[in-house]
Every structure is written in C-alpha cells, then in structure tokens.
Amino acid sequence: MAYFILIEIPMKIVTIFGTRPEAIKLAPVVKALESHRDQFHSLVCVTAQHREMLDQVLRIFDIQPDHDLNIMKPGQDLFGITSEILLKLRDLLREIKPDLILVQGDTTTTFAASLAAFYRKIRVGHVEAGLRTSDKYRPFPEEINRHLTSVVADYHFAPTEKAKLNLLKEGIPNDCIYVTGNTVIDTLLWILKKQSLPENQKRMEDYFPEKVGISMDDRRLILVTAHRRESFGKGLEHICRALKEIALRNPGVQIIYPVHLNPNVQEPVYRIIGKMDRIHLIEPLEYEPFVYLMNRSYLILTDSGGIQEEAPSLGKPVLVMREVTERPEAIEAGTAKLVGTQMENIVRETQKLLDQPEAYRKMANIKNPYGDGKSAERIVQILSQNPPFNSPA
C-alpha cells in the first residue's frame, strides 16, 4: 500500500518598493508576512529609486532586502527609472518565480514592477489601490502610475470605501477589491508606541536641539512639507511667500520646513525664505524624528499625500497646498482642508487656525478615516484565504 504525504508549500511573495513612502507603508506588511512563515515565503526586493531615504526606513524596521536593484543614478529621469526596473526585474522574476508580487501606491517603481510581473504572468497585489484625482497630470506621474497598476493588478487592497468605489467605476471586479484601511497608520502607531518608552522620549527630546540646532520651546510649531513636481516654479514660490508672511505676522510661531534635496525645491525655498527668523530650513528627516515633529506640531502645511493620512491620528489639522487631492476622505471628514498654492489662501486659512480656537478644535478632534492600525494583518489574512497559486493563463 502506498502512502502519500501532503506537503503544503508556502506561498512565495516578493514585496517590491523603491522609495521612502513605499517602504513606510509596506514595512508592516513585510513584518506581517514574516510572522506567518508557515504560510508565506516572503522576499523583499528594493529598486532603490531613492537610495538614501529608502535605507533610513529599512534600518528603522530592520528589513534586510533579499534583492537590491540599486538603480539610482545622478540626474535620473522617468525614462531611465522605468527602463532600468523593467530590465532588471525581467531576469530576477524569471529566476525566483514568485506566486505574487506586492507593490504599493503610485511610484514609478510601483508601475514598472507591476508591468514586469505582468510580462512574466505573475500575479500582482496592489496596496493602497484606488486613489484618484481624475487629472492625469495632477499629481504627475503618480496619477497615471496608479491607473496603469490597477489595470494589471489581481488583488486591489483599497484603503477606504471611496477608493473601492473608484475601482468599481473603472470596471475592476468587486471580488478582487478588499477594503483594508491604510497601512501607514500601522506604521505610525508602531512608531508612536516606540517613542512612548521613557528612553526613546528622552532621545527624541534631545534630537532637535543636538542634531538639528532647533530649540523645541513653547512657541506654536507649524510643520511644512512641499516638494511636489506640480508645485515646481510659481506654485512653490507662492508657498514660500505665504510662509514668509505667516512668520512676519506671528512672532509666537516657529516654522520648521525639511527641504527636499531636489534643486527645483532648494532654489526657490532658500532664495525667498532662507534668511527669515523663526523659519528653520533643515535637511530631510528620517521617519522617526519626523513623526515626533508631527506630534509636536500645532498644525501642518503640506503637499504630501501620506501626511494627510497620518495627521488625523495625531489630532493635527492639515492644510493641503495642492489644487486637487486623491485623498478626499480627510477633506470630507474635516480634518484637512484644500487651500491650493496661492499665497493669500494659505495665509488666510493658517491665520484662521492660529486665531480661532473653535476652528482649530473642529479640525483636530475628528476620527481618522484612514485606518485603525490593523491593515497589514488584514492583507495577510486575505492572501491566506485567497491564494494566487494558479498562475494566469
């Protein structure tokens, strides 16, 4: 009599990312996959589209990539990034033959990795699927990157019901869409828990005076991030003039602006506000001190997408310095407000929050619409219950 032993082979999943925002949002997914080693053979591949800022996040979460494409080059453009990723993944995916790749968001790495997987007939899971502005140039190239990723993806992990609705309108089957919340909240809550430990509290309190040269006193702090491509030129100049006016009007306020290294950002920022009192222009921060800074701030002015998701968990009003946003949930909930890039609008809405306590409280005391810190575990459970072992025809 013959006896057969059924051996369950773990699902081979390659998580691919290349920038700091992707790493921040995929780190909890990588860790969740690692905690289920009996079900998943988890591999990490980084493209290093942004080398230094990516490596910072890898260190925080103790993630050791299994494969590093190391594509970053001086003066790289979208053509070079896309082609380098495609060519390097052509050989890597043929070699390791994963059951599924996971990508996140809307970077060029996200799109190019999804296309490479499609060429190899490998299934694709898209974390943070369904964000839309319906303007293909805002943001550029992110809006088209996420559209094209949705076309080839097999699993669509939408952060909200509104994101799911966007996908349904585009003809994505309902049974391929899963509302999970946004994994950035998982990361944020993990960092906050870590910073609440006494030894880490002291370390963070000392960080800005010792490493950055900024005294964290009792003045109200406005945190600024502005680096979007669509703001380059006049938009960023208007933003800088608004910051200058806010500083002049409010001696009891200090502004901290971690300035992106892109020359298109550095030039207007340092030319217009480089010598202003109480405006601190600093180098980009690692994620952990940046979270501390968000938590210490009174309000946040930003053109970033991720901050719109994180700030509500910290009770911080956000003024979004963009003409459109793919994250309408925060706007509709009232925790964020779209103010554009015109100087007058930015100054007016900032002054309102500084001068009117009731307006401030109304924005600060709203539940975060983006998640509860359990999104990564939901994604892993969905993959466990809906395995992608059968490759596409």
Short mmCIF file of C-alpha atoms in Angstrom, two decimals:
data_model
loop_
_atom_site.label_atom_id
_atom_site.label_comp_id
_atom_site.label_asym_id
_atom_site.label_seq_id
_atom_site.Cartn_x
_atom_site.Cartn_y
_atom_site.Cartn_z
CA MET A 1 0.00 0.00 0.00
CA ALA A 2 1.37 3.40 -0.99
CA TYR A 3 1.24 6.30 1.40
CA PHE A 4 1.33 9.90 0.29
CA ILE A 5 2.31 12.81 2.49
CA LEU A 6 0.76 16.15 1.53
CA ILE A 7 3.33 18.91 1.99
CA GLU A 8 1.97 22.44 1.99
CA ILE A 9 4.37 24.73 0.15
CA PRO A 10 4.46 28.30 1.47
CA MET A 11 3.28 30.95 -0.95
CA LYS A 12 6.27 32.82 -2.42
CA ILE A 13 5.65 36.57 -2.29
CA VAL A 14 8.09 39.27 -3.38
CA THR A 15 7.40 42.74 -1.98
CA ILE A 16 8.92 45.36 -4.29
CA PHE A 17 9.48 49.02 -3.44
CA GLY A 18 11.95 51.80 -4.14
CA THR A 19 11.16 54.99 -2.21
CA ARG A 20 10.76 56.05 1.39
CA PRO A 21 6.94 56.42 1.29
CA GLU A 22 6.57 52.94 -0.16
CA ALA A 23 8.89 51.47 2.47
CA ILE A 24 6.99 53.19 5.29
CA LYS A 25 3.70 51.76 4.07
CA LEU A 26 4.96 48.29 3.16
CA ALA A 27 7.11 47.69 6.26
CA PRO A 28 4.14 46.46 8.35
CA VAL A 29 3.09 44.15 5.51
CA VAL A 30 6.61 42.68 5.29
CA LYS A 31 6.63 42.14 9.06
CA ALA A 32 3.17 40.55 8.98
CA LEU A 33 4.23 38.15 6.24
CA GLU A 34 7.35 37.24 8.23
CA SER A 35 5.19 36.37 11.24
CA HIS A 36 3.39 33.73 9.14
CA ARG A 37 6.38 31.78 7.86
CA ASP A 38 4.37 28.58 7.71
CA GLN A 39 2.16 30.12 5.02
CA PHE A 40 4.43 32.57 3.23
CA HIS A 41 7.94 32.58 1.83
CA SER A 42 8.48 36.33 1.96
CA LEU A 43 11.17 38.06 -0.08
CA VAL A 44 11.96 41.77 -0.32
CA CYS A 45 13.27 43.47 -3.45
CA VAL A 46 14.19 47.15 -3.46
CA THR A 47 14.80 49.16 -6.62
CA ALA A 48 16.45 51.99 -4.64
CA GLN A 49 14.73 54.58 -6.80
CA HIS A 50 15.58 56.85 -3.82
CA ARG A 51 18.67 55.34 -2.22
CA GLU A 52 19.46 57.23 0.98
CA MET A 53 15.92 57.98 2.11
CA LEU A 54 14.89 54.38 1.46
CA ASP A 55 17.78 52.98 3.52
CA GLN A 56 16.72 55.08 6.52
CA VAL A 57 13.38 53.27 6.70
CA LEU A 58 14.95 49.84 6.18
CA ARG A 59 17.14 50.47 9.23
CA ILE A 60 14.23 51.57 11.43
CA PHE A 61 12.27 48.39 10.72
CA ASP A 62 15.29 46.09 10.48
CA ILE A 63 14.38 44.95 6.97
CA GLN A 64 17.18 43.29 5.02
CA PRO A 65 16.37 43.21 1.29
CA ASP A 66 16.90 39.88 -0.42
CA HIS A 67 17.47 41.66 -3.72
CA ASP A 68 18.68 45.21 -4.35
CA LEU A 69 18.43 46.53 -7.92
CA ASN A 70 20.29 49.72 -6.92
CA ILE A 71 19.07 51.72 -9.91
CA MET A 72 19.51 55.27 -8.57
CA LYS A 73 21.77 57.43 -10.74
CA PRO A 74 22.59 61.16 -10.79
CA GLY A 75 20.18 63.08 -12.97
CA GLN A 76 17.85 60.11 -13.44
CA ASP A 77 14.55 60.70 -15.20
CA LEU A 78 11.32 58.75 -15.58
CA PHE A 79 12.50 57.07 -18.79
CA GLY A 80 15.65 55.78 -17.14
CA ILE A 81 13.94 54.66 -13.93
CA THR A 82 11.21 52.77 -15.79
CA SER A 83 13.52 51.01 -18.24
CA GLU A 84 16.11 50.08 -15.58
CA ILE A 85 13.46 48.49 -13.36
CA LEU A 86 11.89 46.56 -16.23
CA LEU A 87 15.21 45.18 -17.45
CA LYS A 88 16.49 44.18 -14.01
CA LEU A 89 13.19 42.61 -12.95
CA ARG A 90 13.00 40.69 -16.24
CA ASP A 91 15.84 38.43 -15.10
CA LEU A 92 15.09 38.45 -11.37
CA LEU A 93 11.47 37.40 -11.71
CA ARG A 94 12.44 34.65 -14.14
CA GLU A 95 14.94 33.38 -11.57
CA ILE A 96 12.85 33.39 -8.39
CA LYS A 97 9.40 32.64 -9.92
CA PRO A 98 7.18 34.14 -7.20
CA ASP A 99 3.48 33.35 -6.87
CA LEU A 100 2.74 37.02 -6.30
CA ILE A 101 4.42 40.40 -6.13
CA LEU A 102 3.21 43.15 -3.81
CA VAL A 103 3.58 46.82 -4.71
CA GLN A 104 2.32 49.98 -3.03
CA GLY A 105 0.87 53.28 -4.11
CA ASP A 106 1.81 55.15 -7.25
CA THR A 107 5.55 55.50 -7.78
CA THR A 108 7.37 54.63 -10.98
CA THR A 109 8.69 51.55 -9.15
CA THR A 110 5.07 50.52 -8.49
CA PHE A 111 4.06 50.76 -12.13
CA ALA A 112 7.24 49.30 -13.63
CA ALA A 113 7.31 46.33 -11.21
CA SER A 114 3.66 45.59 -11.95
CA LEU A 115 4.31 45.68 -15.68
CA ALA A 116 7.34 43.39 -15.30
CA ALA A 117 5.23 40.91 -13.31
CA PHE A 118 2.53 41.05 -15.99
CA TYR A 119 5.10 40.25 -18.68
CA ARG A 120 6.13 37.21 -16.61
CA LYS A 121 2.46 36.26 -15.98
CA ILE A 122 2.91 36.70 -12.23
CA ARG A 123 0.00 37.94 -10.16
CA VAL A 124 0.13 41.42 -8.63
CA GLY A 125 -1.21 42.71 -5.31
CA HIS A 126 -1.60 46.49 -5.12
CA VAL A 127 -1.56 48.04 -1.65
CA GLU A 128 -3.30 51.44 -1.44
CA ALA A 129 -5.28 50.87 -4.62
CA GLY A 130 -8.00 53.14 -5.97
CA LEU A 131 -6.73 56.64 -5.18
CA ARG A 132 -7.73 59.05 -7.94
CA THR A 133 -7.77 62.75 -8.82
CA SER A 134 -9.10 62.15 -12.37
CA ASP A 135 -6.49 64.60 -13.68
CA LYS A 136 -3.67 62.69 -15.34
CA TYR A 137 -1.11 65.44 -14.70
CA ARG A 138 -2.00 66.03 -11.02
CA PRO A 139 -0.07 64.52 -9.44
CA PHE A 140 2.46 63.72 -12.16
CA PRO A 141 3.37 60.96 -12.84
CA GLU A 142 1.58 59.33 -9.91
CA GLU A 143 -1.99 59.53 -11.24
CA ILE A 144 -1.16 57.54 -14.36
CA ASN A 145 1.15 55.17 -12.45
CA ARG A 146 -1.70 54.06 -10.19
CA HIS A 147 -4.21 53.82 -13.06
CA LEU A 148 -1.88 51.55 -15.02
CA THR A 149 -1.07 49.46 -11.94
CA SER A 150 -4.80 48.89 -11.40
CA VAL A 151 -5.11 47.58 -14.96
CA VAL A 152 -2.66 44.71 -14.32
CA ALA A 153 -3.28 44.07 -10.59
CA ASP A 154 -5.13 40.98 -9.39
CA TYR A 155 -5.58 41.97 -5.74
CA HIS A 156 -6.67 45.56 -5.05
CA PHE A 157 -6.16 46.50 -1.39
CA ALA A 158 -8.16 49.72 -1.16
CA PRO A 159 -7.64 51.90 1.92
CA THR A 160 -11.22 53.24 2.01
CA GLU A 161 -14.70 52.63 0.64
CA LYS A 162 -14.32 55.66 -1.62
CA ALA A 163 -11.15 54.14 -3.13
CA LYS A 164 -13.08 50.91 -3.71
CA LEU A 165 -15.83 52.86 -5.47
CA ASN A 166 -13.24 54.43 -7.79
CA LEU A 167 -12.07 50.96 -8.80
CA LEU A 168 -15.60 49.68 -9.34
CA LYS A 169 -16.32 52.64 -11.64
CA GLU A 170 -13.33 51.57 -13.74
CA GLY A 171 -14.65 48.04 -14.14
CA ILE A 172 -12.48 46.25 -11.57
CA PRO A 173 -14.47 43.19 -10.35
CA ASN A 174 -15.87 43.55 -6.85
CA ASP A 175 -14.43 40.21 -5.72
CA CYS A 176 -10.88 41.45 -6.47
CA ILE A 177 -11.19 44.54 -4.23
CA TYR A 178 -10.59 44.43 -0.47
CA VAL A 179 -11.03 47.42 1.85
CA THR A 180 -8.23 47.14 4.40
CA GLY A 181 -7.52 50.65 5.73
CA ASN A 182 -4.17 52.29 5.07
CA THR A 183 -1.01 50.55 6.24
CA VAL A 184 0.63 53.91 7.03
CA ILE A 185 -1.49 54.01 10.20
CA ASP A 186 0.00 50.66 11.25
CA THR A 187 3.46 52.18 10.86
CA LEU A 188 2.58 55.42 12.59
CA LEU A 189 1.10 53.71 15.65
CA TRP A 190 4.14 51.41 15.89
CA ILE A 191 6.48 54.40 15.87
CA LEU A 192 4.38 56.28 18.45
CA LYS A 193 4.39 53.27 20.75
CA LYS A 194 8.15 53.01 20.39
CA GLN A 195 8.60 56.73 21.13
CA SER A 196 6.43 56.49 24.25
CA LEU A 197 9.09 54.41 26.02
CA PRO A 198 10.99 56.60 28.53
CA GLU A 199 14.41 56.07 26.94
CA ASN A 200 13.08 56.96 23.50
CA GLN A 201 11.20 60.00 24.79
CA LYS A 202 14.46 61.48 26.06
CA ARG A 203 16.26 60.59 22.83
CA MET A 204 13.65 62.39 20.73
CA GLU A 205 13.55 65.42 23.04
CA ASP A 206 17.31 65.80 22.63
CA TYR A 207 17.35 65.13 18.89
CA PHE A 208 16.35 68.56 17.57
CA PRO A 209 18.48 70.72 19.87
CA GLU A 210 21.54 68.48 19.47
CA LYS A 211 21.30 67.21 15.87
CA VAL A 212 19.38 69.99 14.13
CA GLY A 213 20.05 73.02 16.33
CA ILE A 214 16.38 73.86 16.95
CA SER A 215 15.04 74.56 20.42
CA MET A 216 11.63 72.98 20.96
CA ASP A 217 10.19 75.73 23.16
CA ASP A 218 6.61 76.76 23.97
CA ARG A 219 6.03 78.61 20.69
CA ARG A 220 3.42 77.06 18.43
CA LEU A 221 5.07 74.99 15.74
CA ILE A 222 3.98 74.84 12.12
CA LEU A 223 5.44 71.91 10.20
CA VAL A 224 5.78 72.34 6.43
CA THR A 225 6.48 69.88 3.64
CA ALA A 226 6.33 70.99 0.00
CA HIS A 227 8.08 69.21 -2.84
CA ARG A 228 5.51 68.06 -5.41
CA ARG A 229 6.51 68.25 -9.07
CA GLU A 230 3.32 70.11 -9.94
CA SER A 231 4.30 72.85 -7.45
CA PHE A 232 7.70 73.50 -9.06
CA GLY A 233 8.07 77.08 -10.25
CA LYS A 234 5.36 79.60 -9.40
CA GLY A 235 3.45 77.29 -7.07
CA LEU A 236 6.40 76.77 -4.75
CA GLU A 237 7.29 80.45 -4.87
CA HIS A 238 3.76 81.33 -3.74
CA ILE A 239 4.04 78.81 -0.90
CA CYS A 240 7.35 80.32 0.26
CA ARG A 241 5.93 83.85 0.21
CA ALA A 242 2.98 82.63 2.27
CA LEU A 243 5.36 81.15 4.87
CA LYS A 244 7.25 84.43 4.98
CA GLU A 245 4.05 86.36 5.62
CA ILE A 246 2.89 83.93 8.31
CA ALA A 247 6.20 84.27 10.13
CA LEU A 248 6.08 88.08 9.97
CA ARG A 249 2.53 88.22 11.32
CA ASN A 250 3.03 85.73 14.16
CA PRO A 251 6.05 86.26 16.43
CA GLY A 252 4.79 83.47 18.72
CA VAL A 253 5.12 80.86 15.97
CA GLN A 254 8.10 78.98 14.59
CA ILE A 255 8.07 77.14 11.27
CA ILE A 256 10.11 74.03 10.50
CA TYR A 257 10.48 73.03 6.86
CA PRO A 258 12.52 69.91 5.99
CA VAL A 259 13.55 70.86 2.45
CA HIS A 260 13.69 68.20 -0.26
CA LEU A 261 17.10 67.82 -1.91
CA ASN A 262 15.74 68.39 -5.42
CA PRO A 263 17.27 71.62 -6.85
CA ASN A 264 13.81 72.63 -8.09
CA VAL A 265 12.79 72.83 -4.44
CA GLN A 266 16.01 74.09 -2.87
CA GLU A 267 16.50 77.12 -5.14
CA PRO A 268 13.22 79.00 -4.55
CA VAL A 269 12.98 77.99 -0.89
CA TYR A 270 16.42 79.29 0.10
CA ARG A 271 16.12 82.35 -2.15
CA ILE A 272 12.80 83.51 -0.66
CA ILE A 273 12.88 82.37 2.99
CA GLY A 274 16.47 81.29 3.54
CA LYS A 275 17.25 84.16 5.91
CA MET A 276 13.94 84.51 7.75
CA ASP A 277 13.85 84.48 11.56
CA ARG A 278 11.79 81.64 13.03
CA ILE A 279 11.70 79.72 9.75
CA HIS A 280 14.02 76.75 10.14
CA LEU A 281 15.04 75.15 6.86
CA ILE A 282 16.53 71.75 7.59
CA GLU A 283 17.60 68.67 5.66
CA PRO A 284 15.02 65.91 5.12
CA LEU A 285 14.44 63.98 8.33
CA GLU A 286 14.45 60.29 8.95
CA TYR A 287 10.95 58.97 9.54
CA GLU A 288 11.17 58.52 13.31
CA PRO A 289 12.12 62.14 14.17
CA PHE A 290 9.64 63.30 11.53
CA VAL A 291 6.82 61.51 13.36
CA TYR A 292 7.98 63.16 16.59
CA LEU A 293 7.89 66.54 14.82
CA MET A 294 4.38 65.91 13.51
CA ASN A 295 3.27 65.01 17.01
CA ARG A 296 4.83 68.18 18.47
CA SER A 297 3.39 70.49 15.82
CA TYR A 298 0.36 72.74 16.22
CA LEU A 299 -0.68 72.38 12.59
CA ILE A 300 0.77 71.09 9.32
CA LEU A 301 1.02 72.68 5.88
CA THR A 302 1.79 70.09 3.22
CA ASP A 303 1.50 68.95 -0.37
CA SER A 304 2.30 65.37 0.70
CA GLY A 305 -0.19 62.55 0.39
CA GLY A 306 0.93 60.44 3.34
CA ILE A 307 0.76 63.26 5.86
CA GLN A 308 -2.90 63.78 5.02
CA GLU A 309 -3.42 60.21 6.24
CA GLU A 310 -1.17 60.32 9.31
CA ALA A 311 -2.00 63.70 10.87
CA PRO A 312 -5.62 62.86 11.87
CA SER A 313 -4.31 60.10 14.16
CA LEU A 314 -2.26 62.78 15.92
CA GLY A 315 -5.08 65.32 16.15
CA LYS A 316 -3.29 67.82 13.89
CA PRO A 317 -5.19 69.99 11.38
CA VAL A 318 -3.74 69.80 7.87
CA LEU A 319 -3.84 72.48 5.19
CA VAL A 320 -3.21 70.79 1.85
CA MET A 321 -1.26 73.04 -0.51
CA ARG A 322 -2.47 71.45 -3.73
CA GLU A 323 -5.22 72.19 -6.23
CA VAL A 324 -6.60 68.62 -6.11
CA THR A 325 -6.12 65.64 -3.82
CA GLU A 326 -6.56 61.91 -4.30
CA ARG A 327 -7.40 61.62 -0.59
CA PRO A 328 -10.83 63.30 -0.30
CA GLU A 329 -11.76 61.37 2.84
CA ALA A 330 -9.81 63.72 5.13
CA ILE A 331 -11.26 66.77 3.38
CA GLU A 332 -14.81 65.42 3.71
CA ALA A 333 -14.26 64.40 7.34
CA GLY A 334 -12.97 67.91 8.11
CA THR A 335 -9.52 67.04 9.42
CA ALA A 336 -7.84 68.52 6.32
CA LYS A 337 -8.61 71.48 4.07
CA LEU A 338 -7.58 72.02 0.46
CA VAL A 339 -6.05 75.51 0.17
CA GLY A 340 -4.14 75.39 -3.12
CA THR A 341 -0.84 77.16 -3.67
CA GLN A 342 -1.97 80.79 -3.77
CA MET A 343 -0.29 82.89 -1.08
CA GLU A 344 -3.49 84.64 0.04
CA ASN A 345 -5.39 81.40 0.62
CA ILE A 346 -2.56 79.75 2.57
CA VAL A 347 -2.07 82.80 4.81
CA ARG A 348 -5.80 83.26 5.42
CA GLU A 349 -6.50 79.65 6.39
CA THR A 350 -3.37 79.36 8.54
CA GLN A 351 -4.23 82.58 10.38
CA LYS A 352 -7.74 81.30 11.00
CA LEU A 353 -6.41 78.21 12.77
CA LEU A 354 -3.92 80.29 14.77
CA ASP A 355 -6.50 82.89 15.84
CA GLN A 356 -9.73 80.91 16.24
CA PRO A 357 -9.60 78.12 18.86
CA GLU A 358 -13.01 76.77 17.86
CA ALA A 359 -11.99 76.40 14.21
CA TYR A 360 -8.85 74.61 15.35
CA ARG A 361 -10.73 72.22 17.67
CA LYS A 362 -13.23 71.42 14.94
CA MET A 363 -10.45 70.08 12.71
CA ALA A 364 -8.32 68.50 15.43
CA ASN A 365 -10.97 66.37 17.13
CA ILE A 366 -12.02 64.15 14.22
CA LYS A 367 -11.53 60.40 13.97
CA ASN A 368 -9.01 59.30 11.35
CA PRO A 369 -10.89 57.99 8.28
CA TYR A 370 -7.86 56.03 7.02
CA GLY A 371 -7.47 53.13 9.39
CA ASP A 372 -7.04 51.56 12.81
CA GLY A 373 -3.52 50.11 12.65
CA LYS A 374 -4.56 46.60 11.58
CA SER A 375 -4.39 46.94 7.80
CA ALA A 376 -1.28 44.79 7.22
CA GLU A 377 -2.72 41.85 9.11
CA ARG A 378 -5.94 42.13 7.06
CA ILE A 379 -3.90 41.98 3.84
CA VAL A 380 -2.05 38.88 5.01
CA GLN A 381 -5.30 37.17 6.03
CA ILE A 382 -6.85 37.96 2.63
CA LEU A 383 -3.86 36.41 0.84
CA SER A 384 -4.04 33.39 3.13
CA GLN A 385 -7.70 32.84 2.30
CA ASN A 386 -7.36 33.66 -1.42
CA PRO A 387 -4.00 32.19 -2.53
CA PRO A 388 -2.64 33.08 -6.00
CA PHE A 389 -1.09 29.72 -6.74
CA ASN A 390 -2.79 29.23 -10.10
CA SER A 391 -0.83 31.38 -12.50
CA PRO A 392 -2.72 33.35 -15.15
CA ALA A 393 -3.36 31.63 -18.43
#
